[in-house]
Amino acid sequence: MSWEWGVIWQYLPRLLEGAWLTLELVLVSGLIGIALAIPLALMRASDNYWVKALPFLYIYFFRGTPLLVQIFLVYYGASQFDIIRESILWPVLKEAYWCAIIAFSLNTAAYSAELFRSAIQAIPVGELEAAEAVGMNRSLQIRRIVLPRAFGIALPAYGNEVILMLKGSALASTITLLDLTGAARTISARSYTNMEMYLAAGVIYLAISALIIGLFRFMEYRFNRYQYYNHVDTPKDLDPQLRDPHIDR
Amino acid sequence: MKMRKLFAVAALIAGSLVSAQSATAGDKIRIATEGAYAPFNMVDSNGELIGFDVEIAKALCAEMKADCEIVAQDWDGIIPGLRARKYDAIIASMSITEERLRVVDFSEKYYSNVLAYVTKDGSNIEVTKAGLKGKTVGAQRATIAGQFLEDNLGDVVDVKLYDTQDNAYLDLQAGRLDALLSDKFPAFDWLRTEEGAGYAFTGEDIDINDEIGIAVRKGDALSGKFSTAIKAIVADGTYAKINEKYFPFSIY
């Protein structure tokens, strides 16, 4: 089988355009997903059966069905109904771009909600008791203690979810979008250089993943700094009487 | 690696011996088709591949007295699959193009194709470059129609490419597409269905000198055998019989 490096350079601009759309899809649906996931997670962590029933069903549906099915339902499924085609939603649902955003957001919201739920429940009870002891009411507790702590706890797992979403976004190519995968497929469809194009696309996906991994490492370091061991040298001019004989010898 | 080559050579010699022994003895030929391109190739309710391409494939195999197996393969990967020896020939309404000829060989044509635009009845879209300006036009990815759109109208219309022809029809019905550019014969078939009611061909047919052939690997002698068999079934009337089951006019 012949191998043509040239086509990769020739079509690189189109692949990069696709990569940009991929990034956009992941970023926009990621942000919408978080916005949906936070209230869902709070409801899901509730003790009241009626409050947690709805998020439970939502999460069950979106985790229990393939993303491809969800995309097809939003894009090809919804458009089958006259009611939807004549509604005010149609200008949005008509666009493949927004259908992809909707499907990805709903999907990632379900996974993220479950992540945040477990993070909320992982917050040490003592911290909540302390908050109560100093007289914080429930909403202040959520704002000052529950959400910031849950964010830190969920961060590593959430980074994982973002990377899964990046790869899931390749399904946008099935609804006519020219994301990175869509661009690679369209180009190889006419140049018959599938191996070259998919290799190039794979490398670009790896680069984007590296970017996401780096970003999350940085955030983990910032927000979970207390988990990192920082050695601090004892100042040389410290009063000898303050020295701890067990540490500094 | 060496072992492999040895085996390959051994197989070649064995193969030529067998065919030298009896030219009529059946060799197993694996043929790929897509299965999503009605009425040429599609899957019936039992999961069997049917359609014009499939019947032609069977008629050709009968003519060549060959033992054939027909398999379904997604359009996107149909040429790579041939080159990877997953099967030996593609009978899937594939146009003979310069670009494809770089990577595969073709038999002579077994039918000729023209392109046509499909639009909603009464949409009054003029299917010229000026008339289509700013419109959304769809076609199947990796087809002559798709390439025609990209090459001739890519700068003025929003071209949407679909994985299957069926998905393109769905979006035409949904109103996401102003027009669909398609091979004429499958669209002719779709327009006769319930879903296709309310849609019609618009404008002149686009004759892009498009001949449909059987793709085989480069240098494979099968292309010649298929060409001879095509001429034989056209001459003895088998072809016409299959043709009239699908279209009221000759498509050869």
PDB file of C-alpha atoms in Angstrom, chain B:
ATOM      1  CA  MET B   1       7.581 -12.193   6.480  1.00  0.00           C
ATOM      2  CA  LYS B   2       9.524 -14.563   4.291  1.00  0.00           C
ATOM      3  CA  MET B   3       7.223 -17.406   5.256  1.00  0.00           C
ATOM      4  CA  ARG B   4       4.280 -15.277   4.271  1.00  0.00           C
ATOM      5  CA  LYS B   5       5.732 -14.512   0.879  1.00  0.00           C
ATOM      6  CA  LEU B   6       6.439 -18.192   0.387  1.00  0.00           C
ATOM      7  CA  PHE B   7       2.859 -19.003   1.190  1.00  0.00           C
ATOM      8  CA  ALA B   8       1.662 -16.303  -1.154  1.00  0.00           C
ATOM      9  CA  VAL B   9       3.782 -17.668  -3.969  1.00  0.00           C
ATOM     10  CA  ALA B  10       2.620 -21.188  -3.216  1.00  0.00           C
ATOM     11  CA  ALA B  11      -0.973 -20.036  -3.251  1.00  0.00           C
ATOM     12  CA  LEU B  12      -0.424 -18.253  -6.544  1.00  0.00           C
ATOM     13  CA  ILE B  13       1.071 -21.318  -8.151  1.00  0.00           C
ATOM     14  CA  ALA B  14      -1.671 -23.529  -6.772  1.00  0.00           C
ATOM     15  CA  GLY B  15      -4.239 -21.033  -7.998  1.00  0.00           C
ATOM     16  CA  SER B  16      -2.862 -20.914 -11.507  1.00  0.00           C
ATOM     17  CA  LEU B  17      -2.656 -24.706 -11.582  1.00  0.00           C
ATOM     18  CA  VAL B  18      -6.291 -25.010 -10.613  1.00  0.00           C
ATOM     19  CA  SER B  19      -7.451 -22.472 -13.166  1.00  0.00           C
ATOM     20  CA  ALA B  20      -5.226 -24.070 -15.788  1.00  0.00           C
ATOM     21  CA  GLN B  21      -6.782 -27.432 -15.036  1.00  0.00           C
ATOM     22  CA  SER B  22     -10.333 -26.312 -15.583  1.00  0.00           C
ATOM     23  CA  ALA B  23     -11.140 -22.818 -16.646  1.00  0.00           C
ATOM     24  CA  THR B  24     -14.802 -23.398 -15.904  1.00  0.00           C
ATOM     25  CA  ALA B  25     -14.327 -24.663 -12.364  1.00  0.00           C
ATOM     26  CA  GLY B  26     -15.788 -22.216  -9.865  1.00  0.00           C
ATOM     27  CA  ASP B  27     -13.443 -20.002  -7.893  1.00  0.00           C
ATOM     28  CA  LYS B  28     -14.967 -18.321  -4.902  1.00  0.00           C
ATOM     29  CA  ILE B  29     -15.352 -14.601  -5.649  1.00  0.00           C
ATOM     30  CA  ARG B  30     -16.245 -12.342  -2.771  1.00  0.00           C
ATOM     31  CA  ILE B  31     -18.233  -9.293  -3.856  1.00  0.00           C
ATOM     32  CA  ALA B  32     -18.946  -6.260  -1.711  1.00  0.00           C
ATOM     33  CA  THR B  33     -21.941  -3.978  -2.005  1.00  0.00           C
ATOM     34  CA  GLU B  34     -23.205  -1.230   0.245  1.00  0.00           C
ATOM     35  CA  GLY B  35     -26.751  -2.209   1.111  1.00  0.00           C
ATOM     36  CA  ALA B  36     -28.059   1.331   1.590  1.00  0.00           C
ATOM     37  CA  TYR B  37     -28.598   2.527  -1.958  1.00  0.00           C
ATOM     38  CA  ALA B  38     -32.064   1.564  -3.094  1.00  0.00           C
ATOM     39  CA  PRO B  39     -33.007   0.256  -5.572  1.00  0.00           C
ATOM     40  CA  PHE B  40     -29.475  -0.777  -6.539  1.00  0.00           C
ATOM     41  CA  ASN B  41     -28.434  -2.385  -3.307  1.00  0.00           C
ATOM     42  CA  MET B  42     -30.406  -2.594  -0.093  1.00  0.00           C
ATOM     43  CA  VAL B  43     -31.274  -4.976   2.685  1.00  0.00           C
ATOM     44  CA  ASP B  44     -34.711  -6.589   2.790  1.00  0.00           C
ATOM     45  CA  SER B  45     -36.723  -7.390   5.914  1.00  0.00           C
ATOM     46  CA  ASN B  46     -34.907 -10.719   6.266  1.00  0.00           C
ATOM     47  CA  GLY B  47     -31.522  -9.049   6.244  1.00  0.00           C
ATOM     48  CA  GLU B  48     -30.762 -10.324   2.733  1.00  0.00           C
ATOM     49  CA  LEU B  49     -28.996  -8.071   0.249  1.00  0.00           C
ATOM     50  CA  ILE B  50     -31.228  -7.330  -2.734  1.00  0.00           C
ATOM     51  CA  GLY B  51     -31.427  -4.831  -5.589  1.00  0.00           C
ATOM     52  CA  PHE B  52     -30.256  -4.213  -9.119  1.00  0.00           C
ATOM     53  CA  ASP B  53     -26.545  -4.478  -8.269  1.00  0.00           C
ATOM     54  CA  VAL B  54     -27.088  -7.696  -6.387  1.00  0.00           C
ATOM     55  CA  GLU B  55     -29.091  -9.265  -9.217  1.00  0.00           C
ATOM     56  CA  ILE B  56     -26.494  -8.176 -11.754  1.00  0.00           C
ATOM     57  CA  ALA B  57     -23.779  -9.636  -9.531  1.00  0.00           C
ATOM     58  CA  LYS B  58     -25.630 -12.952  -9.370  1.00  0.00           C
ATOM     59  CA  ALA B  59     -26.282 -12.964 -13.133  1.00  0.00           C
ATOM     60  CA  LEU B  60     -22.595 -12.265 -13.818  1.00  0.00           C
ATOM     61  CA  CYS B  61     -21.504 -15.027 -11.478  1.00  0.00           C
ATOM     62  CA  ALA B  62     -23.895 -17.430 -13.170  1.00  0.00           C
ATOM     63  CA  GLU B  63     -22.506 -16.349 -16.552  1.00  0.00           C
ATOM     64  CA  MET B  64     -18.913 -16.848 -15.346  1.00  0.00           C
ATOM     65  CA  LYS B  65     -19.917 -20.105 -13.616  1.00  0.00           C
ATOM     66  CA  ALA B  66     -18.227 -18.756 -10.496  1.00  0.00           C
ATOM     67  CA  ASP B  67     -19.119 -19.326  -6.886  1.00  0.00           C
ATOM     68  CA  CYS B  68     -19.892 -15.934  -5.374  1.00  0.00           C
ATOM     69  CA  GLU B  69     -20.438 -14.547  -1.928  1.00  0.00           C
ATOM     70  CA  ILE B  70     -21.975 -11.087  -1.574  1.00  0.00           C
ATOM     71  CA  VAL B  71     -21.147  -9.077   1.517  1.00  0.00           C
ATOM     72  CA  ALA B  72     -22.251  -5.672   2.802  1.00  0.00           C
ATOM     73  CA  GLN B  73     -19.694  -2.961   3.500  1.00  0.00           C
ATOM     74  CA  ASP B  74     -20.091   0.716   4.430  1.00  0.00           C
ATOM     75  CA  TRP B  75     -19.477   3.046   1.520  1.00  0.00           C
ATOM     76  CA  ASP B  76     -16.712   5.033   3.212  1.00  0.00           C
ATOM     77  CA  GLY B  77     -14.516   1.994   3.638  1.00  0.00           C
ATOM     78  CA  ILE B  78     -15.498   0.045   0.550  1.00  0.00           C
ATOM     79  CA  ILE B  79     -12.343   0.768  -1.507  1.00  0.00           C
ATOM     80  CA  PRO B  80      -9.917   0.395   1.421  1.00  0.00           C
ATOM     81  CA  GLY B  81     -11.600  -2.963   2.150  1.00  0.00           C
ATOM     82  CA  LEU B  82     -11.019  -4.104  -1.424  1.00  0.00           C
ATOM     83  CA  ARG B  83      -7.372  -3.134  -1.234  1.00  0.00           C
ATOM     84  CA  ALA B  84      -7.077  -4.933   2.087  1.00  0.00           C
ATOM     85  CA  ARG B  85      -8.357  -8.128   0.328  1.00  0.00           C
ATOM     86  CA  LYS B  86     -11.452  -8.430   2.455  1.00  0.00           C
ATOM     87  CA  TYR B  87     -13.256  -9.100  -0.842  1.00  0.00           C
ATOM     88  CA  ASP B  88     -12.329  -9.279  -4.533  1.00  0.00           C
ATOM     89  CA  ALA B  89     -14.788  -6.986  -6.304  1.00  0.00           C
ATOM     90  CA  ILE B  90     -17.160  -4.110  -5.630  1.00  0.00           C
ATOM     91  CA  ILE B  91     -20.552  -4.129  -7.347  1.00  0.00           C
ATOM     92  CA  ALA B  92     -22.128  -1.191  -5.611  1.00  0.00           C
ATOM     93  CA  SER B  93     -23.082   1.337  -8.297  1.00  0.00           C
ATOM     94  CA  MET B  94     -19.574   2.757  -8.259  1.00  0.00           C
ATOM     95  CA  SER B  95     -18.695   5.381 -10.853  1.00  0.00           C
ATOM     96  CA  ILE B  96     -15.498   4.954 -12.821  1.00  0.00           C
ATOM     97  CA  THR B  97     -13.435   8.049 -11.968  1.00  0.00           C
ATOM     98  CA  GLU B  98      -9.880   9.207 -12.493  1.00  0.00           C
ATOM     99  CA  GLU B  99      -9.320   9.358  -8.746  1.00  0.00           C
ATOM    100  CA  ARG B 100     -10.570   5.815  -8.192  1.00  0.00           C
ATOM    101  CA  LEU B 101      -8.600   4.503 -11.180  1.00  0.00           C
ATOM    102  CA  ARG B 102      -5.437   5.519  -9.358  1.00  0.00           C
ATOM    103  CA  VAL B 103      -6.130   2.904  -6.714  1.00  0.00           C
ATOM    104  CA  VAL B 104      -8.367   0.246  -8.334  1.00  0.00           C
ATOM    105  CA  ASP B 105      -9.169  -1.203 -11.756  1.00  0.00           C
ATOM    106  CA  PHE B 106     -12.652  -1.228 -13.257  1.00  0.00           C
ATOM    107  CA  SER B 107     -14.545  -3.532 -15.584  1.00  0.00           C
ATOM    108  CA  GLU B 108     -16.434  -1.971 -18.464  1.00  0.00           C
ATOM    109  CA  LYS B 109     -19.644  -0.175 -17.479  1.00  0.00           C
ATOM    110  CA  TYR B 110     -22.738  -2.088 -16.451  1.00  0.00           C
ATOM    111  CA  TYR B 111     -24.905   1.007 -16.435  1.00  0.00           C
ATOM    112  CA  SER B 112     -24.657   4.761 -16.980  1.00  0.00           C
ATOM    113  CA  ASN B 113     -25.582   7.370 -14.458  1.00  0.00           C
ATOM    114  CA  VAL B 114     -26.733  10.978 -14.608  1.00  0.00           C
ATOM    115  CA  LEU B 115     -27.161  13.396 -11.724  1.00  0.00           C
ATOM    116  CA  ALA B 116     -30.364  15.239 -10.932  1.00  0.00           C
ATOM    117  CA  TYR B 117     -31.556  17.745  -8.345  1.00  0.00           C
ATOM    118  CA  VAL B 118     -34.500  16.890  -6.134  1.00  0.00           C
ATOM    119  CA  THR B 119     -36.478  19.686  -4.512  1.00  0.00           C
ATOM    120  CA  LYS B 120     -39.837  20.095  -2.826  1.00  0.00           C
ATOM    121  CA  ASP B 121     -42.766  20.543  -5.184  1.00  0.00           C
ATOM    122  CA  GLY B 122     -43.405  24.211  -5.776  1.00  0.00           C
ATOM    123  CA  SER B 123     -40.227  25.420  -4.144  1.00  0.00           C
ATOM    124  CA  ASN B 124     -39.325  27.171  -7.414  1.00  0.00           C
ATOM    125  CA  ILE B 125     -35.621  26.898  -6.858  1.00  0.00           C
ATOM    126  CA  GLU B 126     -33.651  27.404 -10.012  1.00  0.00           C
ATOM    127  CA  VAL B 127     -30.880  24.840  -9.969  1.00  0.00           C
ATOM    128  CA  THR B 128     -28.217  27.051 -11.472  1.00  0.00           C
ATOM    129  CA  LYS B 129     -25.221  28.538  -9.753  1.00  0.00           C
ATOM    130  CA  ALA B 130     -27.052  31.850  -9.387  1.00  0.00           C
ATOM    131  CA  GLY B 131     -30.306  30.255  -8.283  1.00  0.00           C
ATOM    132  CA  LEU B 132     -28.682  28.089  -5.641  1.00  0.00           C
ATOM    133  CA  LYS B 133     -26.589  30.868  -4.166  1.00  0.00           C
ATOM    134  CA  GLY B 134     -26.839  30.848  -0.372  1.00  0.00           C
ATOM    135  CA  LYS B 135     -28.944  27.666  -0.341  1.00  0.00           C
ATOM    136  CA  THR B 136     -28.183  24.448   1.482  1.00  0.00           C
ATOM    137  CA  VAL B 137     -27.656  21.509  -0.852  1.00  0.00           C
ATOM    138  CA  GLY B 138     -27.019  17.951   0.257  1.00  0.00           C
ATOM    139  CA  ALA B 139     -25.425  14.846  -1.203  1.00  0.00           C
ATOM    140  CA  GLN B 140     -23.960  11.601   0.021  1.00  0.00           C
ATOM    141  CA  ARG B 141     -20.335  11.754   1.123  1.00  0.00           C
ATOM    142  CA  ALA B 142     -17.774  10.112  -1.173  1.00  0.00           C
ATOM    143  CA  THR B 143     -20.066  10.171  -4.230  1.00  0.00           C
ATOM    144  CA  ILE B 144     -19.890  11.821  -7.650  1.00  0.00           C
ATOM    145  CA  ALA B 145     -22.778  14.051  -6.604  1.00  0.00           C
ATOM    146  CA  GLY B 146     -20.906  15.174  -3.493  1.00  0.00           C
ATOM    147  CA  GLN B 147     -17.783  15.926  -5.480  1.00  0.00           C
ATOM    148  CA  PHE B 148     -19.780  17.731  -8.170  1.00  0.00           C
ATOM    149  CA  LEU B 149     -21.212  20.020  -5.489  1.00  0.00           C
ATOM    150  CA  GLU B 150     -17.826  20.659  -3.889  1.00  0.00           C
ATOM    151  CA  ASP B 151     -16.146  21.343  -7.227  1.00  0.00           C
ATOM    152  CA  ASN B 152     -18.822  23.411  -8.964  1.00  0.00           C
ATOM    153  CA  LEU B 153     -20.872  25.048  -6.235  1.00  0.00           C
ATOM    154  CA  GLY B 154     -18.684  24.783  -3.143  1.00  0.00           C
ATOM    155  CA  ASP B 155     -18.014  28.512  -3.150  1.00  0.00           C
ATOM    156  CA  VAL B 156     -21.644  29.675  -3.253  1.00  0.00           C
ATOM    157  CA  VAL B 157     -23.767  27.008  -1.557  1.00  0.00           C
ATOM    158  CA  ASP B 158     -23.626  25.348   1.842  1.00  0.00           C
ATOM    159  CA  VAL B 159     -22.750  21.742   0.956  1.00  0.00           C
ATOM    160  CA  LYS B 160     -23.867  19.106   3.449  1.00  0.00           C
ATOM    161  CA  LEU B 161     -22.513  15.596   3.098  1.00  0.00           C
ATOM    162  CA  TYR B 162     -24.309  12.555   4.512  1.00  0.00           C
ATOM    163  CA  ASP B 163     -23.099   9.092   5.444  1.00  0.00           C
ATOM    164  CA  THR B 164     -25.964   7.457   3.586  1.00  0.00           C
ATOM    165  CA  GLN B 165     -28.426   8.508   0.914  1.00  0.00           C
ATOM    166  CA  ASP B 166     -31.245   7.699   3.346  1.00  0.00           C
ATOM    167  CA  ASN B 167     -30.028  10.289   5.837  1.00  0.00           C
ATOM    168  CA  ALA B 168     -29.932  12.872   3.065  1.00  0.00           C
ATOM    169  CA  TYR B 169     -33.583  12.093   2.190  1.00  0.00           C
ATOM    170  CA  LEU B 170     -34.518  12.482   5.875  1.00  0.00           C
ATOM    171  CA  ASP B 171     -32.960  15.944   5.998  1.00  0.00           C
ATOM    172  CA  LEU B 172     -34.634  16.942   2.733  1.00  0.00           C
ATOM    173  CA  GLN B 173     -37.974  15.990   4.297  1.00  0.00           C
ATOM    174  CA  ALA B 174     -37.085  17.798   7.508  1.00  0.00           C
ATOM    175  CA  GLY B 175     -36.548  20.958   5.479  1.00  0.00           C
ATOM    176  CA  ARG B 176     -32.892  21.272   6.384  1.00  0.00           C
ATOM    177  CA  LEU B 177     -31.982  20.982   2.717  1.00  0.00           C
ATOM    178  CA  ASP B 178     -33.220  23.240  -0.029  1.00  0.00           C
ATOM    179  CA  ALA B 179     -32.151  20.744  -2.647  1.00  0.00           C
ATOM    180  CA  LEU B 180     -30.530  17.350  -2.907  1.00  0.00           C
ATOM    181  CA  LEU B 181     -28.147  16.392  -5.665  1.00  0.00           C
ATOM    182  CA  SER B 182     -28.263  12.692  -6.301  1.00  0.00           C
ATOM    183  CA  ASP B 183     -27.725   9.983  -8.839  1.00  0.00           C
ATOM    184  CA  LYS B 184     -30.944  10.044 -10.801  1.00  0.00           C
ATOM    185  CA  PHE B 185     -32.036   6.405 -10.678  1.00  0.00           C
ATOM    186  CA  PRO B 186     -32.108   5.854  -6.935  1.00  0.00           C
ATOM    187  CA  ALA B 187     -33.834   9.220  -6.550  1.00  0.00           C
ATOM    188  CA  PHE B 188     -36.349   8.100  -9.201  1.00  0.00           C
ATOM    189  CA  ASP B 189     -37.091   5.109  -6.998  1.00  0.00           C
ATOM    190  CA  TRP B 190     -37.396   7.227  -3.858  1.00  0.00           C
ATOM    191  CA  LEU B 191     -39.771   9.702  -5.527  1.00  0.00           C
ATOM    192  CA  ARG B 192     -42.165   6.808  -6.147  1.00  0.00           C
ATOM    193  CA  THR B 193     -42.306   5.959  -2.439  1.00  0.00           C
ATOM    194  CA  GLU B 194     -44.640   7.458   0.136  1.00  0.00           C
ATOM    195  CA  GLU B 195     -41.870   9.594   1.645  1.00  0.00           C
ATOM    196  CA  GLY B 196     -40.917  10.929  -1.758  1.00  0.00           C
ATOM    197  CA  ALA B 197     -44.413  12.201  -2.543  1.00  0.00           C
ATOM    198  CA  GLY B 198     -44.355  15.962  -2.665  1.00  0.00           C
ATOM    199  CA  TYR B 199     -40.849  16.083  -4.102  1.00  0.00           C
ATOM    200  CA  ALA B 200     -39.738  16.144  -7.716  1.00  0.00           C
ATOM    201  CA  PHE B 201     -36.786  16.391 -10.052  1.00  0.00           C
ATOM    202  CA  THR B 202     -35.880  19.961 -10.880  1.00  0.00           C
ATOM    203  CA  GLY B 203     -33.942  21.258 -13.857  1.00  0.00           C
ATOM    204  CA  GLU B 204     -32.035  19.339 -16.491  1.00  0.00           C
ATOM    205  CA  ASP B 205     -30.242  16.086 -15.794  1.00  0.00           C
ATOM    206  CA  ILE B 206     -26.530  16.608 -15.347  1.00  0.00           C
ATOM    207  CA  ASP B 207     -24.692  14.265 -17.697  1.00  0.00           C
ATOM    208  CA  ILE B 208     -21.262  13.942 -16.209  1.00  0.00           C
ATOM    209  CA  ASN B 209     -20.266  11.097 -18.506  1.00  0.00           C
ATOM    210  CA  ASP B 210     -20.617   8.835 -15.528  1.00  0.00           C
ATOM    211  CA  GLU B 211     -20.194   5.124 -16.181  1.00  0.00           C
ATOM    212  CA  ILE B 212     -20.770   2.586 -13.451  1.00  0.00           C
ATOM    213  CA  GLY B 213     -18.343  -0.310 -13.340  1.00  0.00           C
ATOM    214  CA  ILE B 214     -17.141  -3.141 -11.172  1.00  0.00           C
ATOM    215  CA  ALA B 215     -14.064  -2.309  -9.123  1.00  0.00           C
ATOM    216  CA  VAL B 216     -11.321  -4.874  -8.563  1.00  0.00           C
ATOM    217  CA  ARG B 217      -7.793  -4.622  -7.225  1.00  0.00           C
ATOM    218  CA  LYS B 218      -5.161  -3.144  -9.531  1.00  0.00           C
ATOM    219  CA  GLY B 219      -3.891  -5.714 -11.993  1.00  0.00           C
ATOM    220  CA  ASP B 220      -6.543  -8.318 -11.136  1.00  0.00           C
ATOM    221  CA  ALA B 221      -7.613 -10.307 -14.204  1.00  0.00           C
ATOM    222  CA  LEU B 222     -11.156 -10.373 -12.799  1.00  0.00           C
ATOM    223  CA  SER B 223     -11.933  -7.025 -14.459  1.00  0.00           C
ATOM    224  CA  GLY B 224     -11.619  -8.599 -17.918  1.00  0.00           C
ATOM    225  CA  LYS B 225     -13.769 -11.575 -16.913  1.00  0.00           C
ATOM    226  CA  PHE B 226     -16.462  -9.268 -15.582  1.00  0.00           C
ATOM    227  CA  SER B 227     -16.371  -7.158 -18.770  1.00  0.00           C
ATOM    228  CA  THR B 228     -16.884 -10.255 -20.934  1.00  0.00           C
ATOM    229  CA  ALA B 229     -19.697 -11.472 -18.691  1.00  0.00           C
ATOM    230  CA  ILE B 230     -21.429  -8.055 -18.803  1.00  0.00           C
ATOM    231  CA  LYS B 231     -21.410  -8.126 -22.617  1.00  0.00           C
ATOM    232  CA  ALA B 232     -22.775 -11.668 -22.548  1.00  0.00           C
ATOM    233  CA  ILE B 233     -25.737 -10.911 -20.265  1.00  0.00           C
ATOM    234  CA  VAL B 234     -26.556  -7.746 -22.245  1.00  0.00           C
ATOM    235  CA  ALA B 235     -26.513  -9.804 -25.463  1.00  0.00           C
ATOM    236  CA  ASP B 236     -28.646 -12.685 -24.196  1.00  0.00           C
ATOM    237  CA  GLY B 237     -31.370 -10.488 -22.668  1.00  0.00           C
ATOM    238  CA  THR B 238     -30.700 -11.335 -19.020  1.00  0.00           C
ATOM    239  CA  TYR B 239     -29.706  -7.720 -18.423  1.00  0.00           C
ATOM    240  CA  ALA B 240     -32.871  -6.299 -19.977  1.00  0.00           C
ATOM    241  CA  LYS B 241     -34.995  -8.582 -17.779  1.00  0.00           C
ATOM    242  CA  ILE B 242     -33.324  -7.306 -14.616  1.00  0.00           C
ATOM    243  CA  ASN B 243     -33.434  -3.710 -15.877  1.00  0.00           C
ATOM    244  CA  GLU B 244     -37.193  -3.709 -16.460  1.00  0.00           C
ATOM    245  CA  LYS B 245     -37.869  -4.998 -12.945  1.00  0.00           C
ATOM    246  CA  TYR B 246     -36.486  -1.696 -11.623  1.00  0.00           C
ATOM    247  CA  PHE B 247     -36.862   0.991 -14.280  1.00  0.00           C
ATOM    248  CA  PRO B 248     -39.265   1.501 -17.178  1.00  0.00           C
ATOM    249  CA  PHE B 249     -36.339   2.716 -19.318  1.00  0.00           C
ATOM    250  CA  SER B 250     -32.964   1.256 -20.151  1.00  0.00           C
ATOM    251  CA  ILE B 251     -30.123   2.379 -17.925  1.00  0.00           C
ATOM    252  CA  TYR B 252     -27.312   0.577 -19.768  1.00  0.00           C
TER     253      TYR B 252
END
